[in-house]
Short mmCIF file of N, CA and C and ligand atoms in Angstrom, two decimals:
data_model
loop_
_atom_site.label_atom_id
_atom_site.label_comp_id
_atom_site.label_asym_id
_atom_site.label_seq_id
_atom_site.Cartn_x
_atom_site.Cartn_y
_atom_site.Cartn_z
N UNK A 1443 81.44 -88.47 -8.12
CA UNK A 1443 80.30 -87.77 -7.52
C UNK A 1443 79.85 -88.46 -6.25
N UNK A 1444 79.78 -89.61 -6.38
CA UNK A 1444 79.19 -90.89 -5.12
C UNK A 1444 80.20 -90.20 -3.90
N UNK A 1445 81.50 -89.89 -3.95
CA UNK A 1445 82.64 -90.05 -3.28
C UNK A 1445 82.35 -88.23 -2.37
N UNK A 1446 81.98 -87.05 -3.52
CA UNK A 1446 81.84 -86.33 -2.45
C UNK A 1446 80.41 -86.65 -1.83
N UNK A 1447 79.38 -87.10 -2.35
CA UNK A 1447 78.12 -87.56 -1.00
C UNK A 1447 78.77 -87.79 0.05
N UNK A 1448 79.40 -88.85 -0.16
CA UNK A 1448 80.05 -89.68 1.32
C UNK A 1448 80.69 -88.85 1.75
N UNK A 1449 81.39 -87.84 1.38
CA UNK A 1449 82.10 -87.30 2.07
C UNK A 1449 81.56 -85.79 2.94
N UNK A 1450 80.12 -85.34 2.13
CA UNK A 1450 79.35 -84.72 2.90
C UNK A 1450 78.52 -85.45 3.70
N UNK A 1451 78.09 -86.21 3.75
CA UNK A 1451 77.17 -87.17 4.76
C UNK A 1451 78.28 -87.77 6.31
N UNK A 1452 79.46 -87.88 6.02
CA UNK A 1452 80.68 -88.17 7.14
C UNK A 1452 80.76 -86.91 7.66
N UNK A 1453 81.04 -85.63 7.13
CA UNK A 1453 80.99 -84.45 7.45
C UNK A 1453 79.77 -83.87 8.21
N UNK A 1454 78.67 -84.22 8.00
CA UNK A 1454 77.31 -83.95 8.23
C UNK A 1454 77.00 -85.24 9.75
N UNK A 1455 77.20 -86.07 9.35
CA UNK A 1455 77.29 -87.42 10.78
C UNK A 1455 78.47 -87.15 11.82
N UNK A 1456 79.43 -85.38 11.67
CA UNK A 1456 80.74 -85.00 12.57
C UNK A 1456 81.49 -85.93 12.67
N UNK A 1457 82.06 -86.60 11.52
CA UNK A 1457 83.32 -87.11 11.13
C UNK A 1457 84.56 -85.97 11.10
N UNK A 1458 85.86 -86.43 11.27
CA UNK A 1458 86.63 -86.17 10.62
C UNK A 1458 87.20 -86.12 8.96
N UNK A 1459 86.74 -84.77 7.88
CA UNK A 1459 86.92 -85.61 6.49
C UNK A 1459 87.71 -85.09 6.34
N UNK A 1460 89.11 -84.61 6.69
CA UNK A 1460 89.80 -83.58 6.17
C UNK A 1460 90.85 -84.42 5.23
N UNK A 1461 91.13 -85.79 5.68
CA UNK A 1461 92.23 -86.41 4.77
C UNK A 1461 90.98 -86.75 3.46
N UNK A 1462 90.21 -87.02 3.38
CA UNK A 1462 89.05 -87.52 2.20
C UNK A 1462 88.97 -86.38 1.52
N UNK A 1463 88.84 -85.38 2.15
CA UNK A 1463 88.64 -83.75 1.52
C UNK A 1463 89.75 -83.66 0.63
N UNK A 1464 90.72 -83.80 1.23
CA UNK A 1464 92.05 -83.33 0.24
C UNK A 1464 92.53 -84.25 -0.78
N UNK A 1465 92.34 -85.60 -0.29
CA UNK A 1465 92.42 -86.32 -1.52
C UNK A 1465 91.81 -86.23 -2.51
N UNK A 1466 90.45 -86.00 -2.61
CA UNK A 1466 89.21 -85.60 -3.10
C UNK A 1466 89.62 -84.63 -4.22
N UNK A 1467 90.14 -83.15 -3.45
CA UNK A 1467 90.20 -81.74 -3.91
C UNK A 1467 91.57 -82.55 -5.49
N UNK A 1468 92.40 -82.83 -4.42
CA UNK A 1468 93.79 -83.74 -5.12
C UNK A 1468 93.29 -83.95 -6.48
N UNK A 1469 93.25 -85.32 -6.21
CA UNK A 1469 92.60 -86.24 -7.67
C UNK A 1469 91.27 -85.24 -8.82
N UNK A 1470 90.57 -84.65 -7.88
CA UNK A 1470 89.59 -84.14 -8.87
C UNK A 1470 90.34 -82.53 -9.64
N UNK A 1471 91.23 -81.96 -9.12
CA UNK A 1471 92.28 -81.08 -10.40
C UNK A 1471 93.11 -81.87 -10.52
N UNK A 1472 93.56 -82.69 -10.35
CA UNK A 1472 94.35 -83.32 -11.63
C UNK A 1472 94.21 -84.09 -12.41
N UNK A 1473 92.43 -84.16 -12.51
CA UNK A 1473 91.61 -85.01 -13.14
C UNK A 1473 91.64 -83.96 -13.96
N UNK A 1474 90.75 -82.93 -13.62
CA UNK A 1474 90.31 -81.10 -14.38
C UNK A 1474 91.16 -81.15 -15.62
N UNK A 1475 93.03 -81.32 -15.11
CA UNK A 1475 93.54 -80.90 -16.13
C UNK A 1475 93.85 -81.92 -17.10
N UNK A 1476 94.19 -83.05 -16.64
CA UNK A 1476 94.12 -84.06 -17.62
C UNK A 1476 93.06 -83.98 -18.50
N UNK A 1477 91.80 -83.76 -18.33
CA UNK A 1477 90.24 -83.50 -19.32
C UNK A 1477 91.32 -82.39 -19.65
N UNK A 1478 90.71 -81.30 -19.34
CA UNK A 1478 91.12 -80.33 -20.18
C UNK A 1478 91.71 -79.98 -21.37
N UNK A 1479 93.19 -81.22 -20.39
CA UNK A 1479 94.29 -80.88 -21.71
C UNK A 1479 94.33 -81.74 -22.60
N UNK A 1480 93.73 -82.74 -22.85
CA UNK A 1480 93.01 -83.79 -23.86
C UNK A 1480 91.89 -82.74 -24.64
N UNK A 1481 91.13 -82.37 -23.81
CA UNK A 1481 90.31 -81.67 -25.04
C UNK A 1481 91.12 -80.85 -25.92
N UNK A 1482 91.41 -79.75 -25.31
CA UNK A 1482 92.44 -78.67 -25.98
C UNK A 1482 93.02 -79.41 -26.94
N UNK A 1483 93.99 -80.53 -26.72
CA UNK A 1483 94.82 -81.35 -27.64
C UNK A 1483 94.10 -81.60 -28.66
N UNK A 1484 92.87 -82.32 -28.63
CA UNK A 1484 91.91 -82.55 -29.73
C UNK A 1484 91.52 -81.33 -30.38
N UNK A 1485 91.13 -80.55 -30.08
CA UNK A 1485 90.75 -79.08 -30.49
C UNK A 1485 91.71 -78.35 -31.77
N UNK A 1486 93.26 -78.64 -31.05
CA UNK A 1486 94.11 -78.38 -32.36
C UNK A 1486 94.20 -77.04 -31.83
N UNK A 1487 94.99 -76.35 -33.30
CA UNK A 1487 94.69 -75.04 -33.20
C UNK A 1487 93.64 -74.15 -32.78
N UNK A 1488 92.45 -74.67 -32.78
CA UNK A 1488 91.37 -74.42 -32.58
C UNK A 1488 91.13 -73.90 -31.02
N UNK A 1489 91.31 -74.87 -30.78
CA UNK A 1489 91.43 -75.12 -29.11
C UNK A 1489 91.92 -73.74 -28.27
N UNK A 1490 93.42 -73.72 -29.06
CA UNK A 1490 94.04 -72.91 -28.23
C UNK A 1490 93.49 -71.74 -28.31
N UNK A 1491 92.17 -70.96 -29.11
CA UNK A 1491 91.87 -70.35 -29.52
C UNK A 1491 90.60 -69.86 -28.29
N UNK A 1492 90.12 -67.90 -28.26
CA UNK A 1492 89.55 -67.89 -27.60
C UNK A 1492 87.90 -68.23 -28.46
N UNK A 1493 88.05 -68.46 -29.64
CA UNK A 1493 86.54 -68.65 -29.93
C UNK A 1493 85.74 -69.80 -29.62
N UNK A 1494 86.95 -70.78 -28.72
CA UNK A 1494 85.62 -72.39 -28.59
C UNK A 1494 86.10 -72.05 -27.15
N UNK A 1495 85.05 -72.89 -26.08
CA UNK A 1495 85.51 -72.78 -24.77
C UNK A 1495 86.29 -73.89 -24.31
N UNK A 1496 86.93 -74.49 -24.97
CA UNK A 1496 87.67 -75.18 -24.37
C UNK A 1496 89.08 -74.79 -23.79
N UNK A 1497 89.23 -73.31 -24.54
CA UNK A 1497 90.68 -73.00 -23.49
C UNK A 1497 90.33 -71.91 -22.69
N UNK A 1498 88.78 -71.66 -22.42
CA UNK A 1498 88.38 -71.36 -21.59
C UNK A 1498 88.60 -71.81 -20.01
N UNK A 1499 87.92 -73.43 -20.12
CA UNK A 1499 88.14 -74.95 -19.34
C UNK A 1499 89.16 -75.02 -19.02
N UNK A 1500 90.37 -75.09 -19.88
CA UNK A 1500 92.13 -75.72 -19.35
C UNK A 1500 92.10 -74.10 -18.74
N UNK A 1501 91.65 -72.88 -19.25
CA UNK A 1501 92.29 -71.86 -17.63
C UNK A 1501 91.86 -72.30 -16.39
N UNK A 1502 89.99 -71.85 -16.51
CA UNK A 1502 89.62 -71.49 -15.25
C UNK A 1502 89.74 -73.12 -14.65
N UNK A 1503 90.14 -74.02 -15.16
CA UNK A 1503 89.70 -75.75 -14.12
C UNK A 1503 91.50 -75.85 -13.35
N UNK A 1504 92.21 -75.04 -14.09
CA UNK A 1504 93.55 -75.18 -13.57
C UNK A 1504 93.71 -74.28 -12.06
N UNK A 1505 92.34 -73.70 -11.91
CA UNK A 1505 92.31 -73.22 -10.79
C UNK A 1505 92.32 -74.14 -9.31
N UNK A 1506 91.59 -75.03 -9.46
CA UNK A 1506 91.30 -76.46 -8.50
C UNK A 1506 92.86 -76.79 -8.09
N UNK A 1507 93.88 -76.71 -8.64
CA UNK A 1507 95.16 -77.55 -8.10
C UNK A 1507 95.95 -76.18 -7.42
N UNK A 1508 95.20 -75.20 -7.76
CA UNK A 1508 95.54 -73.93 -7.13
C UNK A 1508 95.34 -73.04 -6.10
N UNK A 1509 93.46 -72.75 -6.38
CA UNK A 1509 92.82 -72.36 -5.21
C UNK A 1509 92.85 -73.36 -4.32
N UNK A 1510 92.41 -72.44 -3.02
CA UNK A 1510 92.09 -72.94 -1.29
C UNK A 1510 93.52 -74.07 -1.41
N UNK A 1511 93.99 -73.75 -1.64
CA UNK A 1511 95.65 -74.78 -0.90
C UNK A 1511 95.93 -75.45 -2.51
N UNK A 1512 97.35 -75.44 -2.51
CA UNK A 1512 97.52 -76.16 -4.00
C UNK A 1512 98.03 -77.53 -3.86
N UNK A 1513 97.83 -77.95 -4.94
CA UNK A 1513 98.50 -79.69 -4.51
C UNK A 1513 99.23 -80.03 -4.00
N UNK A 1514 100.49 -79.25 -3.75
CA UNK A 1514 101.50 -79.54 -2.57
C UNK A 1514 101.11 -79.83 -1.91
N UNK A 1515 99.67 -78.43 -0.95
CA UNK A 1515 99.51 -78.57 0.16
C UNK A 1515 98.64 -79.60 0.51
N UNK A 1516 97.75 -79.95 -0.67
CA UNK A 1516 97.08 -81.07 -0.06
C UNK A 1516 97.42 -82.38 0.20
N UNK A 1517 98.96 -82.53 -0.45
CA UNK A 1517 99.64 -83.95 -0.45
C UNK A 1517 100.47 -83.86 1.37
N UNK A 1518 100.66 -82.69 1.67
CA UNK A 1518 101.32 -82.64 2.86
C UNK A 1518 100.33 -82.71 3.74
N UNK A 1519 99.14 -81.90 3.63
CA UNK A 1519 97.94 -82.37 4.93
C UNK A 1519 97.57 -83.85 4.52
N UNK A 1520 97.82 -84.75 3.56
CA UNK A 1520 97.30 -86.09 3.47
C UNK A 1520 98.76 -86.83 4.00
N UNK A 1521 99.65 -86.53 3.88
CA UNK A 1521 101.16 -86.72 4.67
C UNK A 1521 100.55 -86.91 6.26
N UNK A 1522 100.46 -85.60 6.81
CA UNK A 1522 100.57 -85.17 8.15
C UNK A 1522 99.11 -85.88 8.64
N UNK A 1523 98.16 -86.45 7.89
CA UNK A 1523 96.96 -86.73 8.48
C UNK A 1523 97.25 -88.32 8.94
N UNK A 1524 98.04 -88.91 7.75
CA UNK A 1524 98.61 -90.48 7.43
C UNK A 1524 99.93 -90.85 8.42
N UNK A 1525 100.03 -89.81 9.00
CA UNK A 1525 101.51 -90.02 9.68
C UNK A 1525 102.73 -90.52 8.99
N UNK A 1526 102.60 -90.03 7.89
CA UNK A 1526 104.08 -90.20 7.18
C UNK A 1526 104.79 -89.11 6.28
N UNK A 1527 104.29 -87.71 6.63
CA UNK A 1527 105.71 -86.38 6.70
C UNK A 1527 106.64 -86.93 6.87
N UNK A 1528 107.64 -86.35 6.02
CA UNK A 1528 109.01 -86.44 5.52
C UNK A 1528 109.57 -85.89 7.05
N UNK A 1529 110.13 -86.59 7.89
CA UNK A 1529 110.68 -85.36 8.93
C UNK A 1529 112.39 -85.61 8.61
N UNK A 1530 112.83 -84.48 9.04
CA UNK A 1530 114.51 -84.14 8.98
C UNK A 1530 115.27 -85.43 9.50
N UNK A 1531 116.07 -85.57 9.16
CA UNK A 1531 117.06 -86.63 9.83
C UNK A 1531 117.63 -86.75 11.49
N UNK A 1532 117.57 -87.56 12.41
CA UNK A 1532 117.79 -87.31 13.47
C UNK A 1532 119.11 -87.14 13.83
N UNK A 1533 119.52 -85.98 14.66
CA UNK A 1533 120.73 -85.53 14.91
C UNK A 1533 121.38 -86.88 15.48
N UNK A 1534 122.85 -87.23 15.05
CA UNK A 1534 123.77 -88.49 15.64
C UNK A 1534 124.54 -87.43 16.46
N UNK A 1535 124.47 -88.16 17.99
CA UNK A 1535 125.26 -87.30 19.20
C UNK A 1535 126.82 -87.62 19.17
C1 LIG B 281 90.78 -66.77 -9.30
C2 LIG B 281 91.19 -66.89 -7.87
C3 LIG B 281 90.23 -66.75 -6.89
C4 LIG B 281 90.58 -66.83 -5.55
N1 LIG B 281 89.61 -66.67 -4.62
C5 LIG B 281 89.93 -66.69 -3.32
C6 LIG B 281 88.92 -66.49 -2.32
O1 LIG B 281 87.75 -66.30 -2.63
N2 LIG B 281 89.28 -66.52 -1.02
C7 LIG B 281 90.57 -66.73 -0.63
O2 LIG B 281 90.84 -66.75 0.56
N3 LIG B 281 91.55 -66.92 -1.56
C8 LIG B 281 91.27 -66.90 -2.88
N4 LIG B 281 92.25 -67.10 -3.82
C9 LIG B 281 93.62 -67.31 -3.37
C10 LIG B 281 93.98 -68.77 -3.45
O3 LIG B 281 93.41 -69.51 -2.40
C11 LIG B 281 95.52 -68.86 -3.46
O4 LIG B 281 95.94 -68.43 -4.75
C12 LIG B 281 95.99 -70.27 -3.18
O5 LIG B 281 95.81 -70.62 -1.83
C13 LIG B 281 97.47 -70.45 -3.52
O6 LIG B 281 98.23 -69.50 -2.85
P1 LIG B 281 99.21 -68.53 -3.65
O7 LIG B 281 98.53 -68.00 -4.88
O8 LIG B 281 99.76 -67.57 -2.67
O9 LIG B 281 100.33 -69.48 -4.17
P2 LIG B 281 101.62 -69.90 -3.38
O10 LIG B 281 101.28 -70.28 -1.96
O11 LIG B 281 102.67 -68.87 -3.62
O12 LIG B 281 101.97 -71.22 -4.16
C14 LIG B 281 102.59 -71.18 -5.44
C15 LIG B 281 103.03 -72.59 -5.74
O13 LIG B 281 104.04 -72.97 -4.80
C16 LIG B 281 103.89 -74.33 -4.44
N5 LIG B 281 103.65 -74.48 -3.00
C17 LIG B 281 102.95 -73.63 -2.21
N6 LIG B 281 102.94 -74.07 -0.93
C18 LIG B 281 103.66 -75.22 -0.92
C19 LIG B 281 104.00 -76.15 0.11
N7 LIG B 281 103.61 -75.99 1.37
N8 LIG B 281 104.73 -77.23 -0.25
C20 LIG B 281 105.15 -77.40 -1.54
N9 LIG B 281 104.84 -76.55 -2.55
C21 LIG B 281 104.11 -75.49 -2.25
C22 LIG B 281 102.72 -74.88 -5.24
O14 LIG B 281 103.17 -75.47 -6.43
C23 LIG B 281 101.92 -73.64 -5.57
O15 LIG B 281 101.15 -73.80 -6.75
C24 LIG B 281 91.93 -67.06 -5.17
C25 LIG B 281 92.89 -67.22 -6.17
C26 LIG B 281 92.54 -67.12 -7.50
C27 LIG B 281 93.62 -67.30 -8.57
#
């Protein structure tokens, strides 16, 4: 929580947060689903079930690594922000 403040207050002071943003977006769904899928696991049969909300949670939180750009994309804008994209091999003349 501390981490998005800072990262609205850098945003808000016209920083650049776009690599913080995506790491951010990153780590916090694949946080989502790790919770999630620990609860569910605990839950049992139960879980998987629509009467508790916990497989409510493992749907709609699996949205975060999905919506507004999916983790690919945010590992490649944290690539391209870090200067270290994978680039093609350089042609030998
Ligand atoms: C419930 C819901 C609500 C939404 N609301 C909105 C909204 O309000 N406004 C809006 O604009 N959009 C909205 N979207 C769309 C959402 O932003 C897109 O679903 C999201 O950007 C992913 O695009 P896509 O579904 O076309 O998946 P794709 O781009 O087809 O991606 C499918 C998978 O391919 C892989 N992939 C994609 N690109 C790359 C890449 N560059 N490198 C490596 N792997 C890659 C990833 O694993 C990804 O999960 C919503 C979607 C859902 C499901």
């Amino acid at each position: 929580m501390k981490l998005y403040v800072m990262i609205s207050d850098l945003y808000v002071a016209g920083e650049n947060v776009t690599k913080l943003a995506s790491m951010c977006k990153l780590k916090g769904g694949r946080l989502a689903r790790q919770v999630t899928d620990s609860c569910l696991q605990f839950w049992g049969g139960m879980g998987y079930t629509n009467e508790v909300l916990v497989s409510r949670f493992f749907r709609d939180l699996r949205l975060m690594s999905i919506g507004a750009g999916a983790d690919e994309v945010m590992l490649s804008v944290i690539c391209k922000m870090m200067d270290i994209l994978p680039m093609p091999p350089k042609k030998i003349k």
